[in-house]
Coordinates of C-alpha atoms and ligand atoms in Angstrom, one line a residue:
Chain A
M1 CA 105.3 77.4 22.5
R2 CA 105.8 75.5 19.3
P3 CA 103.6 72.5 18.4
F4 CA 105.0 69.1 19.2
E5 CA 103.8 65.6 19.3
Y6 CA 103.3 64.0 22.7
V7 CA 103.9 60.4 23.7
S8 CA 103.6 58.7 27.1
P9 CA 105.5 55.4 27.2
N10 CA 105.1 52.8 30.0
T11 CA 108.5 51.3 30.0
R12 CA 112.1 52.5 30.1
S13 CA 113.0 50.7 26.8
Q14 CA 110.0 52.4 25.0
A15 CA 111.2 55.8 26.3
I16 CA 114.8 55.1 25.2
S17 CA 113.7 54.0 21.8
L18 CA 111.4 57.0 21.3
L19 CA 114.1 59.5 22.2
G20 CA 116.3 58.9 19.1
A21 CA 120.0 59.2 18.9
S22 CA 120.4 62.9 18.2
R23 CA 119.9 65.8 20.5
G24 CA 117.2 68.5 20.3
N25 CA 114.4 66.6 18.4
A26 CA 112.9 65.0 21.4
E27 CA 112.9 66.0 25.0
I28 CA 112.0 64.1 28.2
L29 CA 109.1 65.6 30.1
A30 CA 109.1 64.9 33.8
G31 CA 107.5 67.6 36.1
G32 CA 107.8 70.1 33.3
T33 CA 108.6 73.0 35.7
D34 CA 111.8 73.8 33.8
L35 CA 111.2 72.3 30.4
L36 CA 107.9 74.0 29.6
T37 CA 109.4 77.4 30.5
L38 CA 112.3 76.7 28.1
M39 CA 109.9 75.8 25.4
K40 CA 107.7 78.9 26.0
D41 CA 110.8 81.0 25.6
D42 CA 111.9 79.0 22.5
V43 CA 115.2 78.1 24.1
V44 CA 114.5 74.5 23.3
A45 CA 112.0 73.5 20.6
P46 CA 111.5 69.7 20.5
K47 CA 109.4 68.1 17.8
R48 CA 108.4 65.4 20.3
L49 CA 107.8 65.4 24.0
I50 CA 108.2 62.1 25.9
N51 CA 106.3 62.1 29.1
I52 CA 108.1 59.5 31.3
K53 CA 105.7 59.8 34.3
G54 CA 103.8 56.7 33.1
I55 CA 106.9 54.6 33.8
N56 CA 106.0 53.1 37.1
D57 CA 109.4 51.8 38.2
L58 CA 110.9 55.3 38.1
H59 CA 108.7 56.4 40.9
G60 CA 109.2 56.1 44.7
V61 CA 112.0 55.3 47.2
S62 CA 113.4 52.2 48.8
S63 CA 116.3 51.3 51.2
N64 CA 118.8 48.4 51.2
A65 CA 122.4 47.8 52.3
Q66 CA 123.7 50.1 49.5
G67 CA 121.7 52.9 50.8
F68 CA 118.6 54.9 50.0
H69 CA 117.3 54.6 46.4
I70 CA 115.3 57.5 45.0
G71 CA 113.5 56.9 41.7
A72 CA 114.1 59.7 39.2
L73 CA 110.4 60.6 39.2
T74 CA 110.0 61.1 42.9
T75 CA 108.8 64.6 43.4
L76 CA 110.7 67.1 45.6
G77 CA 107.6 67.4 47.7
D78 CA 107.2 63.7 48.4
L79 CA 111.0 63.5 49.1
A80 CA 110.8 66.4 51.6
D81 CA 108.0 64.6 53.5
D82 CA 109.7 61.2 53.4
A83 CA 110.5 59.8 56.9
T84 CA 113.8 58.2 55.9
V85 CA 115.0 61.5 54.4
R86 CA 114.1 63.4 57.5
Q87 CA 115.6 60.9 59.8
N88 CA 118.8 59.8 58.0
Y89 CA 119.5 62.7 55.7
P90 CA 118.3 65.8 57.5
A91 CA 120.5 68.1 55.6
L92 CA 118.9 67.0 52.3
A93 CA 115.5 67.4 53.9
E94 CA 116.5 71.0 54.7
A95 CA 117.7 71.7 51.2
L96 CA 114.4 70.3 49.8
A97 CA 112.3 72.5 52.1
E98 CA 114.2 75.5 50.9
A99 CA 114.0 74.6 47.2
A100 CA 111.7 76.6 44.9
S101 CA 108.1 76.7 46.3
P102 CA 105.5 74.2 47.5
Q103 CA 103.7 74.3 44.1
I104 CA 106.9 73.6 42.2
R105 CA 107.9 70.9 44.6
N106 CA 104.6 69.1 44.0
L107 CA 105.5 68.8 40.3
A108 CA 109.3 68.9 40.1
T109 CA 111.0 65.5 40.1
L110 CA 114.5 64.7 41.4
G111 CA 115.6 63.5 38.0
G112 CA 114.4 66.8 36.5
N113 CA 116.2 68.7 39.2
L114 CA 119.5 67.2 38.3
C115 CA 118.9 67.7 34.6
Q116 CA 117.4 71.3 34.8
R117 CA 119.2 73.8 32.6
P118 CA 121.2 76.8 33.9
R119 CA 119.4 80.0 34.9
C120 CA 122.0 82.1 33.1
W121 CA 120.0 84.9 31.6
Y122 CA 122.0 84.9 28.3
F123 CA 121.1 81.2 27.9
R124 CA 117.5 81.8 28.9
N125 CA 117.3 84.6 26.3
G126 CA 118.5 82.5 23.4
F127 CA 122.2 83.4 23.3
G128 CA 123.3 79.8 24.1
L129 CA 125.2 78.3 27.0
L130 CA 128.5 79.9 25.9
P131 CA 127.2 83.2 24.7
K132 CA 129.2 85.0 22.0
N133 CA 128.5 88.0 19.7
E134 CA 128.9 88.0 15.9
T135 CA 132.6 88.7 16.2
G136 CA 133.1 85.8 18.5
K137 CA 133.6 87.9 21.6
E138 CA 132.3 86.3 24.9
L139 CA 129.3 88.1 26.2
V140 CA 129.4 87.2 29.8
A141 CA 132.9 88.2 30.7
E142 CA 132.3 91.8 29.9
G143 CA 128.5 91.8 30.3
E144 CA 126.0 91.3 33.1
N145 CA 127.8 88.7 35.1
R146 CA 126.8 89.4 38.7
Y147 CA 125.2 86.0 39.2
H148 CA 127.8 84.0 37.2
A149 CA 130.7 81.7 38.1
I150 CA 133.7 82.6 40.3
L151 CA 135.4 79.2 39.9
G152 CA 135.9 76.9 37.0
N153 CA 135.2 79.9 34.7
E154 CA 138.5 79.9 32.7
G155 CA 136.8 78.5 29.6
P156 CA 133.8 79.9 27.7
A157 CA 131.3 78.5 30.3
K158 CA 130.5 81.1 32.9
F159 CA 127.0 80.0 34.1
V160 CA 126.5 78.3 37.4
S161 CA 125.1 74.9 38.0
P162 CA 121.5 75.5 39.1
S163 CA 120.4 72.8 41.5
T164 CA 120.5 73.6 45.2
L165 CA 120.1 69.9 46.1
V166 CA 123.2 68.7 44.3
P167 CA 125.9 70.1 46.7
I168 CA 124.5 68.2 49.7
L169 CA 123.8 65.1 47.6
V170 CA 127.4 65.0 46.4
A171 CA 128.6 65.6 50.0
Y172 CA 126.5 62.6 51.1
G173 CA 128.3 60.6 48.4
A174 CA 125.3 60.1 46.1
K175 CA 125.5 58.1 42.9
I176 CA 123.4 58.6 39.8
R177 CA 122.1 55.8 37.6
L178 CA 121.3 56.1 33.9
E179 CA 119.9 53.9 31.3
G180 CA 120.2 54.0 27.5
P181 CA 120.2 51.7 24.5
K182 CA 123.5 50.1 25.5
G183 CA 122.3 49.4 29.0
K184 CA 122.8 50.9 32.5
R185 CA 125.6 52.9 34.0
E186 CA 126.3 54.5 37.3
L187 CA 128.4 57.6 38.1
P188 CA 129.3 59.4 41.3
L189 CA 126.8 62.3 41.1
E190 CA 129.5 65.0 40.7
K191 CA 130.8 63.2 37.5
F192 CA 127.4 63.7 35.9
F193 CA 128.1 67.4 35.6
V194 CA 130.5 68.6 32.9
I195 CA 131.8 72.0 31.8
P196 CA 130.9 72.4 28.1
K197 CA 133.7 73.7 25.9
N198 CA 131.8 74.1 22.6
E199 CA 128.3 75.4 22.0
G200 CA 125.9 72.6 21.5
E201 CA 127.5 70.4 24.2
R202 CA 125.4 69.7 27.2
E203 CA 126.4 70.5 30.8
H204 CA 125.5 66.9 31.8
D205 CA 127.1 63.6 30.9
L206 CA 123.7 62.5 29.5
R207 CA 123.5 61.0 26.0
P208 CA 120.5 62.0 23.8
N209 CA 118.8 58.7 24.4
E210 CA 119.6 58.1 28.0
I211 CA 117.3 58.7 31.0
V212 CA 118.2 59.2 34.6
T213 CA 116.6 56.3 36.5
E214 CA 117.6 56.8 40.1
V215 CA 119.9 58.4 42.7
V216 CA 121.4 56.2 45.5
I217 CA 122.7 57.8 48.7
P218 CA 124.9 55.6 50.9
P219 CA 124.0 55.1 54.5
A220 CA 124.9 58.1 56.6
S221 CA 124.4 57.1 60.2
D222 CA 127.9 58.2 61.1
V223 CA 127.8 61.4 59.1
R224 CA 127.2 64.9 60.3
A225 CA 126.0 67.0 57.5
A226 CA 124.6 70.4 56.8
H227 CA 123.2 72.5 53.9
Y228 CA 123.5 76.2 53.9
E229 CA 122.4 78.7 51.2
I230 CA 122.5 82.5 50.9
R231 CA 119.8 84.2 48.9
Q232 CA 118.8 87.8 48.5
K233 CA 115.2 87.0 49.5
E234 CA 114.4 84.7 52.4
I235 CA 112.9 82.1 50.2
F236 CA 111.7 81.4 46.6
D237 CA 114.8 82.9 45.1
W238 CA 117.8 81.6 43.3
P239 CA 120.7 81.5 45.7
L240 CA 123.9 83.4 45.4
A241 CA 125.9 80.7 47.2
V242 CA 125.2 77.2 48.5
A243 CA 127.3 74.8 50.6
G244 CA 126.9 71.2 51.4
V245 CA 129.1 69.6 54.1
A246 CA 129.4 66.0 55.3
L247 CA 131.8 65.2 58.2
K248 CA 132.9 62.0 59.7
M249 CA 134.4 62.5 63.2
R250 CA 136.9 60.5 65.2
G251 CA 136.4 61.7 68.7
S252 CA 136.3 65.5 68.5
N253 CA 138.4 65.7 65.3
V254 CA 137.5 65.4 61.7
Q255 CA 138.3 62.0 60.2
S256 CA 137.1 62.8 56.7
A257 CA 135.2 65.6 55.1
R258 CA 133.2 66.1 51.9
I259 CA 132.8 69.7 51.1
V260 CA 130.9 70.9 48.0
M261 CA 129.9 74.4 46.9
G262 CA 127.0 75.3 44.6
Y263 CA 126.3 78.4 42.6
V264 CA 130.0 79.2 42.2
A265 CA 130.9 77.3 39.1
P266 CA 129.4 75.7 36.0
V267 CA 129.4 72.4 37.9
P268 CA 129.0 71.5 41.6
W269 CA 132.4 72.4 43.1
P270 CA 133.9 70.0 45.6
S271 CA 136.8 71.5 47.5
P272 CA 139.6 69.1 48.3
E273 CA 141.5 72.2 49.7
A274 CA 138.8 72.7 52.3
E275 CA 138.6 69.0 53.0
Q276 CA 142.3 68.8 53.6
A277 CA 142.3 71.9 55.8
L278 CA 139.8 70.1 58.1
V279 CA 141.1 66.6 58.4
G280 CA 142.6 65.9 61.8
Q281 CA 141.3 69.1 63.2
P282 CA 138.5 69.9 65.7
I283 CA 135.7 72.1 64.3
N284 CA 135.7 75.6 65.7
K285 CA 135.3 79.1 64.2
D286 CA 139.0 79.2 63.3
T287 CA 139.3 75.9 61.6
A288 CA 136.0 76.5 59.7
Q289 CA 137.2 79.9 58.6
R290 CA 140.6 78.4 57.4
A291 CA 138.8 75.7 55.4
A292 CA 136.5 78.3 53.9
E293 CA 139.4 80.5 52.9
A294 CA 141.2 77.5 51.4
A295 CA 138.1 76.7 49.3
L296 CA 138.1 80.2 47.7
T297 CA 141.8 80.8 47.3
N298 CA 141.6 80.1 43.5
A299 CA 138.4 82.1 42.9
K300 CA 138.6 84.3 39.8
P301 CA 135.6 86.6 40.0
L302 CA 134.4 88.3 36.8
S303 CA 133.8 92.1 36.5
H304 CA 130.7 92.3 38.6
N305 CA 130.7 89.3 41.0
A306 CA 133.6 89.6 43.4
Y307 CA 131.0 89.9 46.2
K308 CA 130.2 86.2 45.6
V309 CA 133.6 85.1 46.8
Q310 CA 132.8 86.4 50.3
L311 CA 129.3 85.0 50.2
A312 CA 130.6 81.6 49.2
R313 CA 133.2 81.7 52.0
V314 CA 130.5 82.6 54.6
A315 CA 128.1 79.9 53.3
L316 CA 130.9 77.3 53.7
R317 CA 132.0 78.5 57.1
R318 CA 128.5 78.4 58.4
A319 CA 127.7 75.0 56.8
I320 CA 130.9 73.5 58.5
L321 CA 129.9 74.9 61.9
K322 CA 126.3 73.8 61.4
A323 CA 127.4 70.3 60.5
A324 CA 129.6 70.0 63.5
S325 CA 126.8 71.1 65.8
G326 CA 124.5 68.4 64.5
G327 CA 122.9 70.3 61.6
V328 CA 121.4 73.2 63.6
S329 CA 122.5 76.7 62.9
Chain O
M1 CA 102.4 51.7 11.5
R2 CA 106.0 52.6 11.6
D3 CA 108.7 50.9 13.6
E4 CA 110.9 53.2 15.5
D5 CA 113.1 50.7 17.3
E6 CA 116.4 51.6 18.9
N7 CA 117.1 55.1 17.7
Q8 CA 117.0 54.4 14.0
K9 CA 114.4 57.1 13.7
N10 CA 113.8 60.3 15.4
P11 CA 111.0 62.8 14.9
N12 CA 113.1 65.0 12.6
D13 CA 114.0 62.1 10.3
S14 CA 110.4 61.1 9.9
P15 CA 109.0 62.0 6.5
E16 CA 105.9 63.3 8.3
S17 CA 107.6 66.2 10.1
P18 CA 110.5 67.6 8.2
G19 CA 111.6 70.5 10.4
V20 CA 109.0 73.2 10.9
S21 CA 106.4 72.6 8.2
R22 CA 104.3 75.4 6.8
R23 CA 101.4 74.1 8.8
D24 CA 103.5 74.3 12.0
F25 CA 104.5 77.8 11.1
L26 CA 100.9 78.9 10.6
K27 CA 100.1 77.5 14.1
I28 CA 103.1 79.2 15.6
S29 CA 102.2 82.6 14.2
G30 CA 98.6 82.1 15.4
I31 CA 97.0 82.1 12.0
S32 CA 94.4 79.4 12.1
V33 CA 94.1 76.8 9.4
A34 CA 90.8 76.7 7.6
V35 CA 89.7 73.3 8.8
P36 CA 90.7 72.5 12.3
L37 CA 92.1 69.0 12.2
V38 CA 91.2 66.8 15.1
A39 CA 92.9 63.5 14.9
G40 CA 93.0 60.5 17.2
P41 CA 96.4 59.2 18.2
R42 CA 98.8 57.7 15.8
V43 CA 100.1 54.3 16.8
I44 CA 103.8 53.6 16.3
K45 CA 106.1 50.8 17.6
A46 CA 108.8 51.5 20.2
A47 CA 110.9 48.7 21.7
G48 CA 108.5 46.2 20.1
Q49 CA 105.4 47.6 21.7
E50 CA 102.7 49.9 20.4
V51 CA 102.6 53.4 21.8
R52 CA 100.2 56.2 21.0
V53 CA 101.5 59.5 19.6
Y54 CA 99.2 62.6 20.1
G55 CA 99.3 65.8 18.1
P56 CA 100.9 68.1 17.1
G57 CA 97.3 69.0 16.0
K58 CA 94.3 69.0 18.2
V59 CA 93.3 65.8 20.1
P60 CA 90.2 65.1 22.1
M61 CA 90.7 65.5 25.8
E62 CA 88.6 64.9 28.9
F63 CA 88.9 66.5 32.3
A64 CA 87.4 66.3 35.8
I65 CA 87.3 69.8 37.1
N66 CA 85.5 70.7 40.3
G67 CA 83.7 67.3 40.2
K68 CA 82.3 67.9 36.7
N69 CA 83.3 66.4 33.3
Y70 CA 84.7 68.7 30.6
K71 CA 85.7 67.9 27.1
A72 CA 87.7 69.8 24.5
N73 CA 89.9 69.3 21.4
L74 CA 93.3 70.8 22.3
E75 CA 96.8 70.7 21.0
P76 CA 99.3 68.9 23.3
R77 CA 101.1 72.2 23.8
V78 CA 98.1 73.8 25.6
T79 CA 98.8 74.3 29.3
L80 CA 96.2 73.4 32.0
L81 CA 95.9 77.1 32.8
D82 CA 95.1 78.1 29.2
A83 CA 92.6 75.2 28.9
L84 CA 90.8 76.3 32.1
R85 CA 90.7 80.0 31.1
D86 CA 90.2 79.8 27.3
E87 CA 88.2 76.6 26.8
F88 CA 86.2 76.3 30.0
E89 CA 85.9 79.9 31.1
L90 CA 87.2 79.1 34.5
T91 CA 89.1 82.4 34.8
G92 CA 89.8 82.3 38.5
A93 CA 93.3 81.1 38.0
K94 CA 95.2 84.0 36.6
R95 CA 97.9 84.0 33.9
V96 CA 100.5 86.4 35.2
C97 CA 104.1 85.1 34.6
D98 CA 103.2 81.9 32.8
R99 CA 106.7 80.8 33.9
A100 CA 106.1 79.0 37.3
E101 CA 107.3 82.0 39.2
C102 CA 104.3 83.8 40.8
G103 CA 101.5 81.5 42.0
A104 CA 98.6 83.4 40.4
C105 CA 97.6 80.3 38.5
T106 CA 97.6 78.0 41.6
V107 CA 95.0 75.1 41.3
L108 CA 94.8 71.8 43.1
V109 CA 95.6 68.6 41.1
D110 CA 94.7 65.5 43.1
N111 CA 94.5 67.8 46.1
K112 CA 98.0 69.2 45.8
P113 CA 98.6 72.8 44.9
V114 CA 100.4 73.3 41.6
Y115 CA 101.0 76.0 39.1
A116 CA 98.5 75.4 36.2
C117 CA 100.9 77.2 33.9
A118 CA 103.5 74.6 34.5
M119 CA 101.5 71.6 33.5
L120 CA 100.2 70.5 30.1
A121 CA 96.5 70.0 29.9
I122 CA 97.0 66.6 28.2
E123 CA 98.7 65.4 31.4
A124 CA 96.0 66.7 33.7
Q125 CA 93.4 64.4 32.2
H126 CA 91.8 61.9 34.6
K127 CA 93.1 63.8 37.6
A128 CA 90.9 65.7 40.1
I129 CA 91.3 69.4 39.3
T130 CA 90.0 71.9 41.8
T131 CA 89.9 75.6 41.0
V132 CA 89.0 78.6 43.1
E133 CA 85.5 78.6 41.5
S134 CA 84.6 75.5 43.6
L135 CA 85.3 77.1 47.0
T136 CA 82.1 79.1 47.3
R137 CA 79.2 76.8 48.0
D138 CA 75.5 78.0 47.7
G139 CA 76.6 81.6 47.8
K140 CA 78.5 81.1 51.0
L141 CA 82.2 82.0 51.0
H142 CA 84.7 79.3 52.0
P143 CA 86.1 80.2 55.5
I144 CA 89.5 81.2 53.9
Q145 CA 87.7 83.5 51.5
Q146 CA 85.7 85.0 54.3
A147 CA 88.9 85.5 56.3
F148 CA 90.5 87.4 53.3
V149 CA 87.5 89.7 53.4
D150 CA 87.7 90.1 57.2
N151 CA 91.4 90.9 57.2
D152 CA 91.6 93.1 54.2
A153 CA 93.9 90.6 52.5
S154 CA 93.3 91.8 49.0
Q155 CA 94.1 95.0 47.2
C156 CA 94.0 94.9 43.4
G157 CA 92.9 91.3 43.7
F158 CA 94.9 89.8 40.9
C159 CA 97.0 87.4 43.0
T160 CA 94.0 86.7 45.3
P161 CA 92.5 83.6 43.7
G162 CA 95.9 81.9 43.5
F163 CA 96.6 82.8 47.1
V164 CA 93.2 81.6 48.3
V165 CA 93.7 78.2 46.7
A166 CA 97.3 78.0 48.1
C167 CA 96.0 79.0 51.6
K168 CA 93.3 76.4 51.5
A169 CA 95.8 73.6 50.5
F170 CA 98.3 74.9 53.1
L171 CA 95.6 74.8 55.9
D172 CA 94.5 71.3 54.8
K173 CA 98.0 70.1 55.3
H174 CA 98.9 72.3 58.3
P175 CA 95.8 72.8 60.4
H176 CA 97.8 74.3 63.3
P177 CA 100.6 76.3 61.6
T178 CA 103.3 78.3 63.4
P179 CA 104.0 81.8 61.9
E180 CA 107.2 80.3 60.4
D181 CA 105.1 77.5 58.8
I182 CA 102.9 80.1 57.3
R183 CA 105.8 82.1 55.8
R184 CA 107.4 79.1 54.3
G185 CA 104.1 77.4 53.3
L186 CA 102.9 80.4 51.3
S187 CA 106.2 81.2 49.7
G188 CA 105.0 80.2 46.3
N189 CA 102.7 83.1 45.8
L190 CA 103.7 86.7 45.1
C191 CA 101.6 89.8 45.7
R192 CA 102.7 93.0 43.9
C193 CA 100.4 95.1 46.1
G194 CA 102.0 93.7 49.3
T195 CA 99.0 92.2 51.0
Y196 CA 101.1 89.7 52.8
A197 CA 100.3 90.9 56.3
G198 CA 96.6 90.6 55.8
I199 CA 97.0 87.1 54.2
R200 CA 99.0 85.9 57.2
K201 CA 96.2 87.2 59.5
A202 CA 93.5 85.5 57.4
I203 CA 95.3 82.2 57.7
A204 CA 95.7 82.6 61.4
Q205 CA 92.0 83.4 61.8
V206 CA 91.0 80.2 60.0
A207 CA 93.6 78.1 61.8
Q208 CA 92.2 79.3 65.1
K209 CA 88.5 78.8 64.3
G210 CA 89.2 75.6 62.4
A211 CA 88.1 75.5 58.8
Ligands
LIG1 C1 110.6 79.9 40.4 C2 111.5 78.7 40.5 C3 112.3 78.5 41.6 C4 113.2 77.4 41.7 N1 114.0 77.3 42.8 C5 114.8 76.2 42.9 C6 115.7 76.1 44.0 O1 115.7 76.8 44.9 N2 116.5 75.0 44.0 C7 116.5 74.1 42.9 O2 117.3 73.1 43.0 N3 115.7 74.2 41.9 C8 114.9 75.3 41.8 N4 114.0 75.4 40.8 C9 114.1 74.4 39.7 C10 113.3 73.2 39.8 O3 113.7 72.5 40.9 C11 113.4 72.4 38.6 O4 112.6 73.1 37.6 C12 112.8 71.1 38.7 O5 113.4 70.3 39.7 C13 112.9 70.3 37.4 O6 112.2 69.1 37.5 P1 111.0 68.7 36.6 O7 110.7 67.3 37.0 O8 110.0 69.7 36.6 O9 111.8 68.7 35.2 P2 111.4 69.0 33.7 O10 111.1 70.5 33.6 O11 110.4 68.1 33.3 O12 112.8 68.7 33.0 C14 113.9 69.5 33.2 C15 115.0 69.0 32.2 O13 115.5 67.7 32.6 C16 115.2 66.7 31.7 N5 114.8 65.5 32.4 C17 113.8 65.4 33.3 N6 113.8 64.2 33.9 C18 114.8 63.5 33.3 C19 115.3 62.1 33.4 N7 114.7 61.3 34.3 N8 116.3 61.7 32.7 C20 116.9 62.6 31.8 N9 116.5 63.8 31.6 C21 115.4 64.3 32.4 C22 114.2 67.3 30.8 O14 114.3 66.7 29.5 C23 114.5 68.8 30.8 O15 115.6 69.0 30.0 C24 113.1 76.5 40.7 C25 112.3 76.6 39.6 C26 111.5 77.7 39.5 C27 110.6 77.8 38.3
LIG2 S1 106.1 100.4 40.1 FE1 104.8 99.1 41.3 S2 102.8 100.0 41.3 FE2 103.9 100.9 39.6 S3 103.4 99.7 37.9 FE3 105.3 98.8 38.7 S4 104.6 97.3 40.1 FE4 102.8 98.5 39.6
LIG3 S1 101.1 82.3 36.0 FE1 101.6 80.3 36.7 S2 103.0 80.7 38.3 FE2 102.7 82.7 37.4
LIG4 S1 96.4 92.1 45.8 FE1 97.3 93.1 44.0 S2 98.8 91.6 43.5 FE2 98.1 90.9 45.4

């Protein structure tokens, strides 16, 4: 790891001021579970690290009429143990329990989870987010792409968005709040993720001097939700496909649905096609299967990852059935 | 004192750190500078208030490890794991992946298990750090250590200290675990020799007897 200077501000405005207006010189340090690895591998090499954990008002959770507010520095471990999460957002609780490992969850923060960088092995080995060789040829398309994107991969970005919590958070309708020198802004969480077109662009709508301050999840008492992920190992492994589903029912039919896939595209991938296929229908094996098929109709697998199309379909079908049966598989 | 208000300056623009300096390069390549510089924090202004900037050279640090006080001069880039092993000769926590992926470096920070390789030493100051070295008291093994012996839960032994600490933390949190709890709760430690069955038995033994 290269040398850097370390500073630990106590307020948001100090942190914002210390960040500076250009990218790459300074990095925000939250739990460090991703950032320190990127620094050890020299993928990022900040001159200054800004530890934001001393900013008290970024910690902890609270509830009001808008919903459940999660401070960006809340650890995944504390969130997994939180009574409100378990009671009101059980599908999120399940996603948290399956994320990483107990030791990582004790350090990793929700803000850091949303801002973590892709696991693409080209990126992690210093070839950039949109890896090319000297002649400008894209490396992923003809290279080792078995864990890469099957949707949204038309441009040079072929990595997959790495958080396993984001699909279910987006399905629950979560919003993200950011703060920078010009003040605060709020976005639907899915809008925070962008597909970079040029090397040097970030995969988040996050300016160099902005910090993520909180996530707000609307009340979900009338929502039936489920999280489902498929991994090669039972646990402590990066998934191959993730699905987050939130249904509102009218009687035994679906009134509205929010369906989001993870690990299939460079961004979390909501599927209006699957949502449409479900609205007005009862949930059963056939309707779940039809929705899952609709979600993957436009999939364009790369040379080594066609298997992911079927895995994504299965994850989605199972998540839909699980949501309808009250979150149990 | 320099004023760094509202983004007019960033570290790279600062005359004190123009890109990677020769001194930085020497540090990166591991060649030590003749006189090790230990410097107190530099005070700068951010959003109108004073903040302290530490490093990139060595800064004095203080730790509370296994109930004892430790001091060292370390660069901010030193991880808690490297501080434990290289400065304080507490070599129980092992450096295997150094990437938060294997669990061999597990220690407790404020009673919670974490990977010591995934935390900077500078951040671990003033927190209660517990390492595997503290578990044996007056020559007597901790019940979980004894259970590892009784159940043949160690082969080459390299993952064992991290596993023991993770097991202790797990049992403190789940005194009466189900087999499923055990599998999930210990998922953050890998064993290349495959001693998992013995470790699960060791945990079950302590859970039954009560630690
Ligand atoms: C072995 C392993 C397994 C894992 N498995 C999973 C998994 O199954 N599911 C999953 O979702 N994740 C998984 N992760 C990733 C893990 O969840 C992330 O590393 C973690 O959430 C990052 O949070 P952090 O607080 O440690 O962030 P840091 O490492 O401190 O920061 C990560 C990035 O986010 C930026 N950042 C952090 N906080 C903010 C903020 N408030 N505002 C703006 N930028 C910020 C940092 O500058 C940095 O670029 C795994 C990681 C490992 C090592
Ligand atoms: S193959 Fe297995 S036993 Fe042999 S060196 Fe590799 S890990 Fe060790
Ligand atoms: S050495 Fe820290 S987790 Fe592997
Ligand atoms: S006993 Fe050898 S790695 Fe676990």
